[in-house]
Amino acid sequence: MHENCLKAAFYTLGCKLNFAETSAIERELSERGIMRAARGDTPDIIVINTCSVTETADKKGRQLIRRLSLRYPDATILVTGCYAQLKPKEIADMEGVDIVLGSNEKMKAAEYIDSWIKNHNKKIDVTPFRDIESFTPTCERGDRTRFFLKVQDGCDYFCTYCTIPFARGKSRSGSIEQLCSLAQNASKEGAKEIVITGVNIGDFGKNTGETFFDLIKALDTIDGIDRYRISSIEPNLLTEEIIEWVALKSHRFMPHFHIPLQSGSDNVLKKMNRHYDTSLFASRINMINRLIPDAFIGVDVIAGARGETETEWEKSVSFISGLDITRLHVFPYSERPGTAALALGDAVPNALRHKRVKILTDISDKKLCDFYNRHLGQTAEVLWEQPARGAVMMHGFTKNYIRVTVPYDKNLINGLSKVKLTKVDPDDPDSLLAEILYS
C-alpha cells in the first residue's frame, strides 16, 4: 500500500484487448492504493498502452508520449503495448519516459511501478517475441459498462503484412476453468454483457488442450450474464459448428459476428498468407444469414495491399459488394518494417490506397443504412452504456449490435429496456433513435 495517495492516469491506443489490459493494470494499482486521477488532477504516474498495427498507430503513440511528457513533466511515465515491444529503444530515448515494458512484462506493470517508487531507476524490460510465455487472463470493465474477458493472446499465423506475432508472441490461452471463474466474478460485480477478446481467439486452447467451442459452451452456462459477444474471429476458425450452436442452442451469445476478410481477391489472400479463400468466407456469411437473418456482421478489409493490382482490386470490390454483411471496417495498407509483404512486388501508391478506402467506405455506409432501415419500426432489447461525463444523450446496443440513442437517464445505465426503433439519428447516422416502451 502506497500511503502518499499517488494518482495515476491511463491512456490506451488500439484494440479492445489493449483496453482490457489497461483496466487490469488499473485494478492492480488501485489495490496498491494508487488511485485513478480524476479530471483536472495532475497525475503522479502515467500508463500508456500503445498499438503498432500501422505506422499511423506508431505516430499516435509518439505524439501522445510527447504531449503528456510536456504537460506533466514531473510524472512517472510507463509505456507498454505493441509499439513498446517492437521499438523499445525508440521509446526509451523519448523525453520523460521512465519505464518501457514489452508484452511479456505488461501485466506486471504494477510491480515495476513499485520498484520505481523505491529507487527511481529507469527500466527497459522487453522479452524477445519468441520467448514470450506469460498469459494473464483478465475480465475488466474500466470506464465501460460491458466487461472484456481476455481469453487468449499472441498469434501463430504470420500474415505477411502483420507485425502482431512479433509484438504479442505465440498463441497462448487461459484455461476454461480460470475464465469461467472470472466471468462468474464479473457477474457478481453486476456484469450484464461480456465481450470475449484476444488476438486470435479462435485459436484458443493450443496450450491447454481445449477449444474455443468448448470455451463458449462453458461460458453459456454461467448464471447472471445476459449477453456474450465474440470479438474478431478468423473465418476459418469460425466453424459451421459454432455458427449453428450460436443460432440454435446458445442462450446468451448474441447474433453479432466480426470476421476479418482483408481482401476479396484470392490471389491477394494467398500473398497475405491468409488461411482461407473467398469461397470459404462466403460460405460462412451465407450460413450466418440463413440461420440468423438479423445478425450484425462486421468485416475487416485492407485497401491497397501489395499485390492488389487494378484487376485484383476489381475482383475484391465485386466480391465485397455481393456479400450480405452489415458493415466494413476499412484500413489503408500500412508498410510495416520487417514484414514479408515488403518483398511482394510494387506498393500501391498512397493516394490510390486512400481512394480505394473511400470506395469501400461508401459501400459500407450503404450496407449499414440498408441494415438499419430494415429494422425501423421494430421492437428490440437494449443494454444501456455508461455515457461520457456531462452527456445529454446516452446510447446502448440491441442484441444484434444496433446502436441506439436516447436522452440521458442515469437510471437506465447497465439496464435492459424494450424499445421501438423509430428513425436514424440525424446527428449520428451510426445510431437509431428509439422510444422506450419499458425497462
Short mmCIF file of C-alpha atoms in Angstrom, two decimals:
data_model
loop_
_atom_site.label_atom_id
_atom_site.label_comp_id
_atom_site.label_asym_id
_atom_site.label_seq_id
_atom_site.Cartn_x
_atom_site.Cartn_y
_atom_site.Cartn_z
CA MET A 1 0.00 0.00 0.00
CA HIS A 2 1.35 3.39 -1.00
CA GLU A 3 0.41 5.80 1.76
CA ASN A 4 1.08 9.10 -0.04
CA CYS A 5 -2.08 8.87 -2.19
CA LEU A 6 -0.43 8.67 -5.60
CA LYS A 7 -2.66 9.20 -8.60
CA ALA A 8 -2.35 7.52 -11.99
CA ALA A 9 -3.69 8.39 -15.44
CA PHE A 10 -4.24 5.75 -18.13
CA TYR A 11 -4.13 6.11 -21.90
CA THR A 12 -4.90 3.30 -24.34
CA LEU A 13 -4.43 3.13 -28.10
CA GLY A 14 -5.62 0.33 -30.36
CA CYS A 15 -7.74 -2.75 -29.84
CA LYS A 16 -10.29 -3.91 -27.29
CA LEU A 17 -7.68 -6.26 -25.86
CA ASN A 18 -5.47 -3.28 -25.02
CA PHE A 19 -8.39 -1.62 -23.22
CA ALA A 20 -8.99 -4.78 -21.21
CA GLU A 21 -5.31 -4.99 -20.26
CA THR A 22 -5.14 -1.32 -19.26
CA SER A 23 -8.14 -1.86 -17.00
CA ALA A 24 -6.38 -4.82 -15.39
CA ILE A 25 -3.28 -2.68 -14.73
CA GLU A 26 -5.50 0.00 -13.20
CA ARG A 27 -7.05 -2.57 -10.89
CA GLU A 28 -3.62 -3.78 -9.75
CA LEU A 29 -2.52 -0.22 -8.97
CA SER A 30 -5.78 0.51 -7.16
CA GLU A 31 -5.18 -2.49 -4.90
CA ARG A 32 -1.83 -0.87 -4.00
CA GLY A 33 -3.53 2.39 -3.09
CA ILE A 34 -2.67 4.22 -6.33
CA MET A 35 -5.96 5.70 -7.45
CA ARG A 36 -7.11 6.85 -10.87
CA ALA A 37 -6.55 10.58 -11.40
CA ALA A 38 -9.80 12.49 -11.72
CA ARG A 39 -10.40 15.05 -14.44
CA GLY A 40 -8.31 18.13 -13.62
CA ASP A 41 -5.88 16.24 -11.35
CA THR A 42 -2.15 16.21 -12.01
CA PRO A 43 -1.14 12.54 -12.18
CA ASP A 44 1.95 11.19 -10.44
CA ILE A 45 2.06 8.17 -12.76
CA ILE A 46 1.04 7.86 -16.41
CA VAL A 47 0.49 4.45 -18.04
CA ILE A 48 0.41 4.45 -21.86
CA ASN A 49 -0.64 1.21 -23.58
CA THR A 50 0.33 1.52 -27.24
CA CYS A 51 -0.62 -0.03 -30.58
CA SER A 52 1.59 -0.74 -33.59
CA VAL A 53 -0.74 -2.25 -36.15
CA THR A 54 0.07 0.57 -38.61
CA GLU A 55 2.62 3.37 -38.98
CA THR A 56 -0.20 5.74 -38.02
CA ALA A 57 -0.57 3.86 -34.73
CA ASP A 58 3.16 4.32 -34.03
CA LYS A 59 2.86 8.02 -34.84
CA LYS A 60 -0.11 8.43 -32.50
CA GLY A 61 1.90 6.72 -29.76
CA ARG A 62 4.85 9.08 -30.20
CA GLN A 63 2.59 12.13 -30.26
CA LEU A 64 0.79 11.03 -27.10
CA ILE A 65 4.04 10.39 -25.21
CA ARG A 66 5.45 13.79 -26.19
CA ARG A 67 2.25 15.62 -25.32
CA LEU A 68 1.95 14.02 -21.89
CA SER A 69 5.63 14.44 -21.01
CA LEU A 70 5.36 18.16 -21.78
CA ARG A 71 2.10 18.58 -19.91
CA TYR A 72 3.18 16.57 -16.86
CA PRO A 73 6.99 16.89 -16.64
CA ASP A 74 7.14 15.56 -13.07
CA ALA A 75 5.03 12.44 -13.72
CA THR A 76 6.49 8.95 -13.98
CA ILE A 77 5.70 7.69 -17.48
CA LEU A 78 5.37 3.94 -18.18
CA VAL A 79 4.94 2.88 -21.81
CA THR A 80 3.90 -0.64 -22.78
CA GLY A 81 2.00 -2.37 -25.58
CA CYS A 82 2.87 -3.45 -29.10
CA TYR A 83 4.84 -0.32 -30.06
CA ALA A 84 6.91 -0.71 -26.90
CA GLN A 85 7.59 -4.37 -27.72
CA LEU A 86 8.70 -3.61 -31.28
CA LYS A 87 10.65 -0.37 -30.75
CA PRO A 88 11.65 -0.14 -27.08
CA LYS A 89 14.82 1.92 -27.61
CA GLU A 90 12.98 4.47 -29.74
CA ILE A 91 10.51 4.97 -26.90
CA ALA A 92 13.12 4.87 -24.12
CA ASP A 93 15.03 7.69 -25.83
CA MET A 94 11.97 9.96 -25.73
CA GLU A 95 11.96 12.76 -23.17
CA GLY A 96 10.12 11.88 -19.96
CA VAL A 97 9.81 8.11 -20.42
CA ASP A 98 10.90 6.22 -17.30
CA ILE A 99 9.71 2.62 -17.81
CA VAL A 100 9.33 0.66 -21.06
CA LEU A 101 7.71 -2.78 -20.85
CA GLY A 102 7.20 -5.38 -23.56
CA SER A 103 4.28 -7.76 -23.97
CA ASN A 104 5.66 -10.35 -21.54
CA GLU A 105 6.08 -7.72 -18.84
CA LYS A 106 2.90 -5.68 -19.41
CA MET A 107 0.73 -7.39 -16.82
CA LYS A 108 3.44 -6.87 -14.18
CA ALA A 109 3.34 -3.10 -14.64
CA ALA A 110 2.30 -2.54 -11.02
CA GLU A 111 5.41 -4.38 -9.80
CA TYR A 112 7.64 -2.20 -11.98
CA ILE A 113 5.96 0.90 -10.59
CA ASP A 114 6.58 -0.39 -7.05
CA SER A 115 10.26 -0.73 -7.93
CA TRP A 116 10.38 2.74 -9.48
CA ILE A 117 8.88 4.31 -6.35
CA LYS A 118 11.67 2.72 -4.27
CA ASN A 119 14.71 3.50 -6.42
CA HIS A 120 13.75 5.74 -9.40
CA ASN A 121 15.93 3.71 -11.75
CA LYS A 122 14.95 3.90 -15.41
CA LYS A 123 13.88 0.47 -16.67
CA ILE A 124 13.59 -1.09 -20.12
CA ASP A 125 12.39 -4.69 -19.98
CA VAL A 126 11.35 -6.39 -23.22
CA THR A 127 11.40 -10.15 -23.81
CA PRO A 128 12.20 -11.31 -27.40
CA PHE A 129 8.93 -12.31 -29.07
CA ARG A 130 9.91 -15.98 -29.48
CA ASP A 131 10.42 -16.22 -25.71
CA ILE A 132 7.13 -14.62 -24.65
CA GLU A 133 5.41 -17.22 -22.47
CA SER A 134 3.26 -15.44 -19.89
CA PHE A 135 -0.50 -15.21 -20.08
CA THR A 136 -2.72 -13.47 -17.56
CA PRO A 137 -6.46 -13.89 -18.13
CA THR A 138 -8.48 -10.83 -17.16
CA CYS A 139 -12.10 -9.71 -17.09
CA GLU A 140 -12.30 -5.95 -16.74
CA ARG A 141 -14.79 -3.15 -17.21
CA GLY A 142 -12.76 0.04 -16.75
CA ASP A 143 -14.91 3.03 -17.72
CA ARG A 144 -17.29 0.91 -19.73
CA THR A 145 -20.49 -0.95 -18.93
CA ARG A 146 -19.52 -4.08 -20.81
CA PHE A 147 -16.80 -6.35 -19.42
CA PHE A 148 -13.95 -7.60 -21.61
CA LEU A 149 -12.76 -11.15 -20.98
CA LYS A 150 -9.23 -11.77 -22.24
CA VAL A 151 -9.12 -15.45 -23.16
CA GLN A 152 -6.11 -15.63 -25.49
CA ASP A 153 -3.01 -13.72 -26.59
CA GLY A 154 -0.46 -13.96 -29.38
CA CYS A 155 -0.72 -15.34 -32.91
CA ASP A 156 0.99 -18.11 -34.87
CA TYR A 157 -0.36 -17.13 -38.30
CA PHE A 158 2.35 -14.70 -39.51
CA CYS A 159 0.29 -12.99 -42.18
CA THR A 160 2.78 -11.27 -44.46
CA TYR A 161 1.58 -7.71 -43.75
CA CYS A 162 1.29 -8.05 -39.96
CA THR A 163 3.63 -7.36 -37.02
CA ILE A 164 1.33 -8.70 -34.30
CA PRO A 165 3.12 -12.08 -33.89
CA PHE A 166 6.35 -10.13 -33.30
CA ALA A 167 4.60 -7.81 -30.86
CA ARG A 168 2.48 -10.35 -28.97
CA GLY A 169 4.36 -13.65 -29.30
CA LYS A 170 2.96 -17.11 -29.86
CA SER A 171 -0.65 -18.11 -29.31
CA ARG A 172 -1.46 -18.98 -25.71
CA SER A 173 -4.59 -19.06 -23.58
CA GLY A 174 -6.03 -19.37 -20.12
CA SER A 175 -7.92 -22.47 -19.08
CA ILE A 176 -11.68 -22.74 -19.33
CA GLU A 177 -11.85 -23.19 -15.56
CA GLN A 178 -9.95 -19.91 -14.99
CA LEU A 179 -12.03 -17.98 -17.49
CA CYS A 180 -15.38 -19.22 -16.22
CA SER A 181 -14.31 -18.20 -12.72
CA LEU A 182 -13.54 -14.68 -13.97
CA ALA A 183 -16.91 -14.50 -15.72
CA GLN A 184 -18.66 -15.60 -12.53
CA ASN A 185 -16.85 -12.87 -10.59
CA ALA A 186 -17.88 -10.31 -13.22
CA SER A 187 -21.48 -11.42 -12.80
CA LYS A 188 -21.19 -10.75 -9.05
CA GLU A 189 -19.88 -7.26 -9.89
CA GLY A 190 -23.02 -6.58 -11.92
CA ALA A 191 -21.87 -7.52 -15.42
CA LYS A 192 -24.72 -7.96 -17.87
CA GLU A 193 -22.56 -8.32 -21.01
CA ILE A 194 -19.09 -9.77 -21.63
CA VAL A 195 -17.05 -9.35 -24.81
CA ILE A 196 -14.62 -12.22 -25.45
CA THR A 197 -11.28 -10.75 -26.54
CA GLY A 198 -7.86 -11.88 -27.65
CA VAL A 199 -5.51 -11.60 -30.60
CA ASN A 200 -6.68 -14.74 -32.40
CA ILE A 201 -9.44 -16.05 -30.17
CA GLY A 202 -10.48 -18.89 -32.46
CA ASP A 203 -7.03 -20.38 -31.84
CA PHE A 204 -7.90 -20.66 -28.14
CA GLY A 205 -6.63 -23.68 -26.22
CA LYS A 206 -3.48 -24.65 -28.14
CA ASN A 207 -1.57 -24.80 -24.86
CA THR A 208 -4.38 -26.23 -22.74
CA GLY A 209 -5.80 -28.95 -24.99
CA GLU A 210 -9.18 -27.21 -25.07
CA THR A 211 -11.04 -25.48 -27.92
CA PHE A 212 -12.83 -22.19 -28.46
CA PHE A 213 -16.07 -24.10 -28.93
CA ASP A 214 -15.51 -25.78 -25.53
CA LEU A 215 -14.99 -22.32 -24.01
CA ILE A 216 -18.12 -20.64 -25.33
CA LYS A 217 -20.30 -23.60 -24.38
CA ALA A 218 -18.95 -23.40 -20.81
CA LEU A 219 -19.46 -19.63 -20.58
CA ASP A 220 -23.02 -20.01 -21.82
CA THR A 221 -23.94 -21.92 -18.65
CA ILE A 222 -22.94 -19.16 -16.21
CA ASP A 223 -25.90 -17.54 -14.49
CA GLY A 224 -26.19 -13.77 -14.33
CA ILE A 225 -24.57 -12.88 -17.65
CA ASP A 226 -27.27 -11.92 -20.13
CA ARG A 227 -25.05 -11.39 -23.16
CA TYR A 228 -21.76 -12.52 -24.65
CA ARG A 229 -20.20 -11.14 -27.81
CA ILE A 230 -17.42 -12.81 -29.79
CA SER A 231 -14.89 -10.21 -30.89
CA SER A 232 -12.97 -10.59 -34.15
CA ILE A 233 -12.58 -14.24 -35.16
CA GLU A 234 -10.82 -15.67 -38.23
CA PRO A 235 -13.27 -17.10 -40.80
CA ASN A 236 -11.52 -20.47 -40.91
CA LEU A 237 -11.82 -20.70 -37.10
CA LEU A 238 -15.47 -19.62 -37.04
CA THR A 239 -16.63 -23.14 -37.74
CA GLU A 240 -20.05 -24.19 -39.01
CA GLU A 241 -20.47 -25.96 -35.68
CA ILE A 242 -20.01 -22.66 -33.79
CA ILE A 243 -22.41 -20.75 -36.06
CA GLU A 244 -25.09 -23.43 -35.74
CA TRP A 245 -24.69 -23.52 -31.95
CA VAL A 246 -24.97 -19.71 -31.59
CA ALA A 247 -28.04 -19.75 -33.85
CA LEU A 248 -29.95 -22.69 -32.40
CA LYS A 249 -28.68 -23.67 -28.94
CA SER A 250 -26.98 -20.81 -27.11
CA HIS A 251 -28.96 -18.85 -24.55
CA ARG A 252 -26.57 -15.94 -24.20
CA PHE A 253 -24.36 -15.48 -27.29
CA MET A 254 -25.53 -12.56 -29.37
CA PRO A 255 -26.32 -12.55 -33.13
CA HIS A 256 -23.23 -10.47 -33.83
CA PHE A 257 -20.06 -11.50 -35.69
CA HIS A 258 -16.88 -9.65 -36.57
CA ILE A 259 -14.90 -11.52 -39.22
CA PRO A 260 -11.69 -10.28 -40.93
CA LEU A 261 -11.69 -10.71 -44.70
CA GLN A 262 -8.80 -8.33 -45.61
CA SER A 263 -9.26 -8.85 -49.36
CA GLY A 264 -11.91 -10.16 -51.72
CA SER A 265 -9.24 -11.44 -54.13
CA ASP A 266 -7.96 -15.00 -53.74
CA ASN A 267 -4.60 -14.05 -55.25
CA VAL A 268 -4.12 -11.27 -52.70
CA LEU A 269 -5.25 -13.55 -49.86
CA LYS A 270 -2.52 -16.02 -50.87
CA LYS A 271 0.08 -13.27 -50.87
CA MET A 272 -1.15 -12.20 -47.44
CA ASN A 273 -0.73 -15.79 -46.18
CA ARG A 274 -4.33 -15.86 -45.03
CA HIS A 275 -5.76 -19.25 -44.05
CA TYR A 276 -8.91 -19.27 -46.21
CA ASP A 277 -10.21 -18.24 -49.62
CA THR A 278 -13.22 -16.22 -50.71
CA SER A 279 -15.28 -19.37 -51.17
CA LEU A 280 -14.90 -20.34 -47.51
CA PHE A 281 -15.57 -16.77 -46.41
CA ALA A 282 -18.76 -16.53 -48.46
CA SER A 283 -19.95 -19.87 -47.11
CA ARG A 284 -19.63 -18.59 -43.52
CA ILE A 285 -21.54 -15.39 -44.35
CA ASN A 286 -24.25 -17.33 -46.14
CA MET A 287 -24.67 -19.75 -43.24
CA ILE A 288 -24.97 -16.93 -40.71
CA ASN A 289 -27.61 -15.19 -42.80
CA ARG A 290 -29.53 -18.41 -43.38
CA LEU A 291 -29.66 -19.33 -39.69
CA ILE A 292 -29.67 -15.82 -38.13
CA PRO A 293 -31.23 -13.42 -40.67
CA ASP A 294 -30.95 -10.36 -38.38
CA ALA A 295 -27.30 -10.93 -37.38
CA PHE A 296 -24.91 -7.98 -37.46
CA ILE A 297 -21.83 -8.97 -39.48
CA GLY A 298 -18.82 -6.65 -39.38
CA VAL A 299 -15.94 -7.34 -41.78
CA ASP A 300 -12.34 -6.02 -41.77
CA VAL A 301 -10.79 -5.09 -45.13
CA ILE A 302 -7.36 -3.72 -46.08
CA ALA A 303 -7.28 -1.38 -49.08
CA GLY A 304 -4.21 -1.13 -51.29
CA ALA A 305 -2.14 -4.07 -50.04
CA ARG A 306 0.92 -5.12 -52.04
CA GLY A 307 -0.26 -7.36 -54.86
CA GLU A 308 -3.58 -5.55 -55.17
CA THR A 309 -3.33 -4.69 -58.85
CA GLU A 310 -6.24 -2.97 -60.58
CA THR A 311 -7.53 -6.38 -61.68
CA GLU A 312 -7.35 -7.86 -58.16
CA TRP A 313 -8.89 -4.70 -56.71
CA GLU A 314 -11.86 -5.00 -59.05
CA LYS A 315 -12.29 -8.66 -58.07
CA SER A 316 -12.18 -7.64 -54.40
CA VAL A 317 -14.77 -4.87 -54.77
CA SER A 318 -17.09 -7.17 -56.71
CA PHE A 319 -16.85 -9.88 -54.07
CA ILE A 320 -17.34 -7.48 -51.14
CA SER A 321 -20.27 -5.71 -52.81
CA GLY A 322 -22.06 -9.04 -53.21
CA LEU A 323 -21.68 -10.06 -49.55
CA ASP A 324 -24.78 -9.78 -47.37
CA ILE A 325 -22.96 -8.11 -44.48
CA THR A 326 -23.70 -5.14 -42.24
CA ARG A 327 -20.56 -3.05 -42.12
CA LEU A 328 -16.96 -2.85 -43.28
CA HIS A 329 -14.06 -1.73 -41.12
CA VAL A 330 -11.68 -0.37 -43.75
CA PHE A 331 -7.94 0.21 -43.27
CA PRO A 332 -5.42 1.55 -45.76
CA TYR A 333 -2.49 -0.84 -46.13
CA SER A 334 0.44 0.26 -43.98
CA GLU A 335 4.04 -0.76 -44.69
CA ARG A 336 5.46 -2.41 -41.58
CA PRO A 337 9.25 -2.84 -41.27
CA GLY A 338 10.39 -6.45 -41.12
CA THR A 339 7.26 -7.97 -42.66
CA ALA A 340 7.35 -10.40 -45.58
CA ALA A 341 4.91 -8.24 -47.55
CA LEU A 342 7.74 -5.85 -48.44
CA ALA A 343 9.03 -8.48 -50.89
CA LEU A 344 5.71 -8.98 -52.66
CA GLY A 345 6.15 -6.51 -55.50
CA ASP A 346 5.35 -2.88 -56.09
CA ALA A 347 3.47 -0.92 -53.48
CA VAL A 348 0.13 0.69 -54.29
CA PRO A 349 0.63 4.49 -54.20
CA ASN A 350 -0.71 6.17 -51.08
CA ALA A 351 -3.18 8.33 -52.99
CA LEU A 352 -4.65 5.25 -54.66
CA ARG A 353 -4.86 3.40 -51.33
CA HIS A 354 -6.92 6.23 -49.88
CA LYS A 355 -9.11 6.38 -52.98
CA ARG A 356 -9.85 2.68 -52.52
CA VAL A 357 -10.58 3.27 -48.82
CA LYS A 358 -13.20 5.84 -49.84
CA ILE A 359 -14.84 3.43 -52.29
CA LEU A 360 -15.06 0.69 -49.64
CA THR A 361 -16.29 3.14 -47.01
CA ASP A 362 -19.10 4.20 -49.32
CA ILE A 363 -20.06 0.55 -49.82
CA SER A 364 -20.04 0.09 -46.04
CA ASP A 365 -22.24 3.15 -45.45
CA LYS A 366 -24.80 1.83 -47.90
CA LYS A 367 -24.85 -1.63 -46.31
CA LEU A 368 -25.24 -0.20 -42.78
CA CYS A 369 -28.02 2.13 -43.94
CA ASP A 370 -29.88 -0.78 -45.54
CA PHE A 371 -29.47 -2.87 -42.38
CA TYR A 372 -30.75 -0.08 -40.13
CA ASN A 373 -33.70 0.71 -42.42
CA ARG A 374 -34.78 -2.94 -42.28
CA HIS A 375 -35.15 -2.61 -38.52
CA LEU A 376 -37.04 0.69 -38.31
CA GLY A 377 -40.41 0.25 -36.61
CA GLN A 378 -39.31 -2.98 -34.91
CA THR A 379 -39.00 -3.56 -31.17
CA ALA A 380 -35.68 -4.54 -29.63
CA GLU A 381 -33.99 -5.02 -26.27
CA VAL A 382 -31.21 -2.52 -25.49
CA LEU A 383 -28.45 -2.68 -22.85
CA TRP A 384 -27.51 0.91 -21.96
CA GLU A 385 -23.89 2.04 -21.69
CA GLN A 386 -22.31 4.42 -19.19
CA PRO A 387 -22.26 7.78 -21.03
CA ALA A 388 -19.43 10.29 -21.04
CA ARG A 389 -19.38 12.84 -18.23
CA GLY A 390 -21.78 15.72 -18.94
CA ALA A 391 -23.52 13.94 -21.82
CA VAL A 392 -27.11 14.92 -22.66
CA MET A 393 -27.64 11.74 -24.70
CA MET A 394 -26.71 8.15 -23.99
CA HIS A 395 -26.56 5.02 -26.09
CA GLY A 396 -26.84 1.28 -25.87
CA PHE A 397 -26.87 -1.72 -28.17
CA THR A 398 -29.52 -4.17 -29.27
CA LYS A 399 -28.74 -7.87 -29.27
CA ASN A 400 -27.67 -7.57 -32.91
CA TYR A 401 -25.47 -4.54 -32.20
CA ILE A 402 -27.61 -1.71 -33.49
CA ARG A 403 -26.50 1.43 -31.69
CA VAL A 404 -29.50 3.17 -30.10
CA THR A 405 -29.52 6.73 -28.72
CA VAL A 406 -31.92 8.27 -26.17
CA PRO A 407 -31.83 11.27 -23.81
CA TYR A 408 -29.61 10.69 -20.78
CA ASP A 409 -31.21 8.97 -17.80
CA LYS A 410 -28.86 7.68 -15.10
CA ASN A 411 -31.44 5.06 -14.08
CA LEU A 412 -31.00 3.31 -17.42
CA ILE A 413 -27.25 2.64 -17.09
CA ASN A 414 -26.39 -1.09 -17.27
CA GLY A 415 -30.08 -1.89 -17.53
CA LEU A 416 -32.15 -3.55 -20.24
CA SER A 417 -35.04 -1.76 -21.92
CA LYS A 418 -37.58 -2.74 -24.53
CA VAL A 419 -37.63 -0.06 -27.22
CA LYS A 420 -39.23 0.73 -30.55
CA LEU A 421 -36.68 1.76 -33.18
CA THR A 422 -38.06 4.94 -34.72
CA LYS A 423 -35.59 6.65 -37.07
CA VAL A 424 -31.95 7.26 -37.92
CA ASP A 425 -30.35 9.81 -35.60
CA PRO A 426 -29.91 12.98 -37.73
CA ASP A 427 -26.85 13.90 -35.64
CA ASP A 428 -25.27 10.44 -35.91
CA PRO A 429 -26.08 8.16 -38.86
CA ASP A 430 -24.42 5.27 -36.99
CA SER A 431 -27.26 5.34 -34.44
CA LEU A 432 -31.00 4.92 -34.36
CA LEU A 433 -33.36 6.91 -32.18
CA ALA A 434 -35.85 4.95 -30.14
CA GLU A 435 -38.95 5.17 -27.96
CA ILE A 436 -38.53 3.33 -24.67
CA LEU A 437 -41.51 1.04 -24.13
CA TYR A 438 -40.49 -0.27 -20.70
CA SER A 439 -37.37 -1.00 -18.63
#
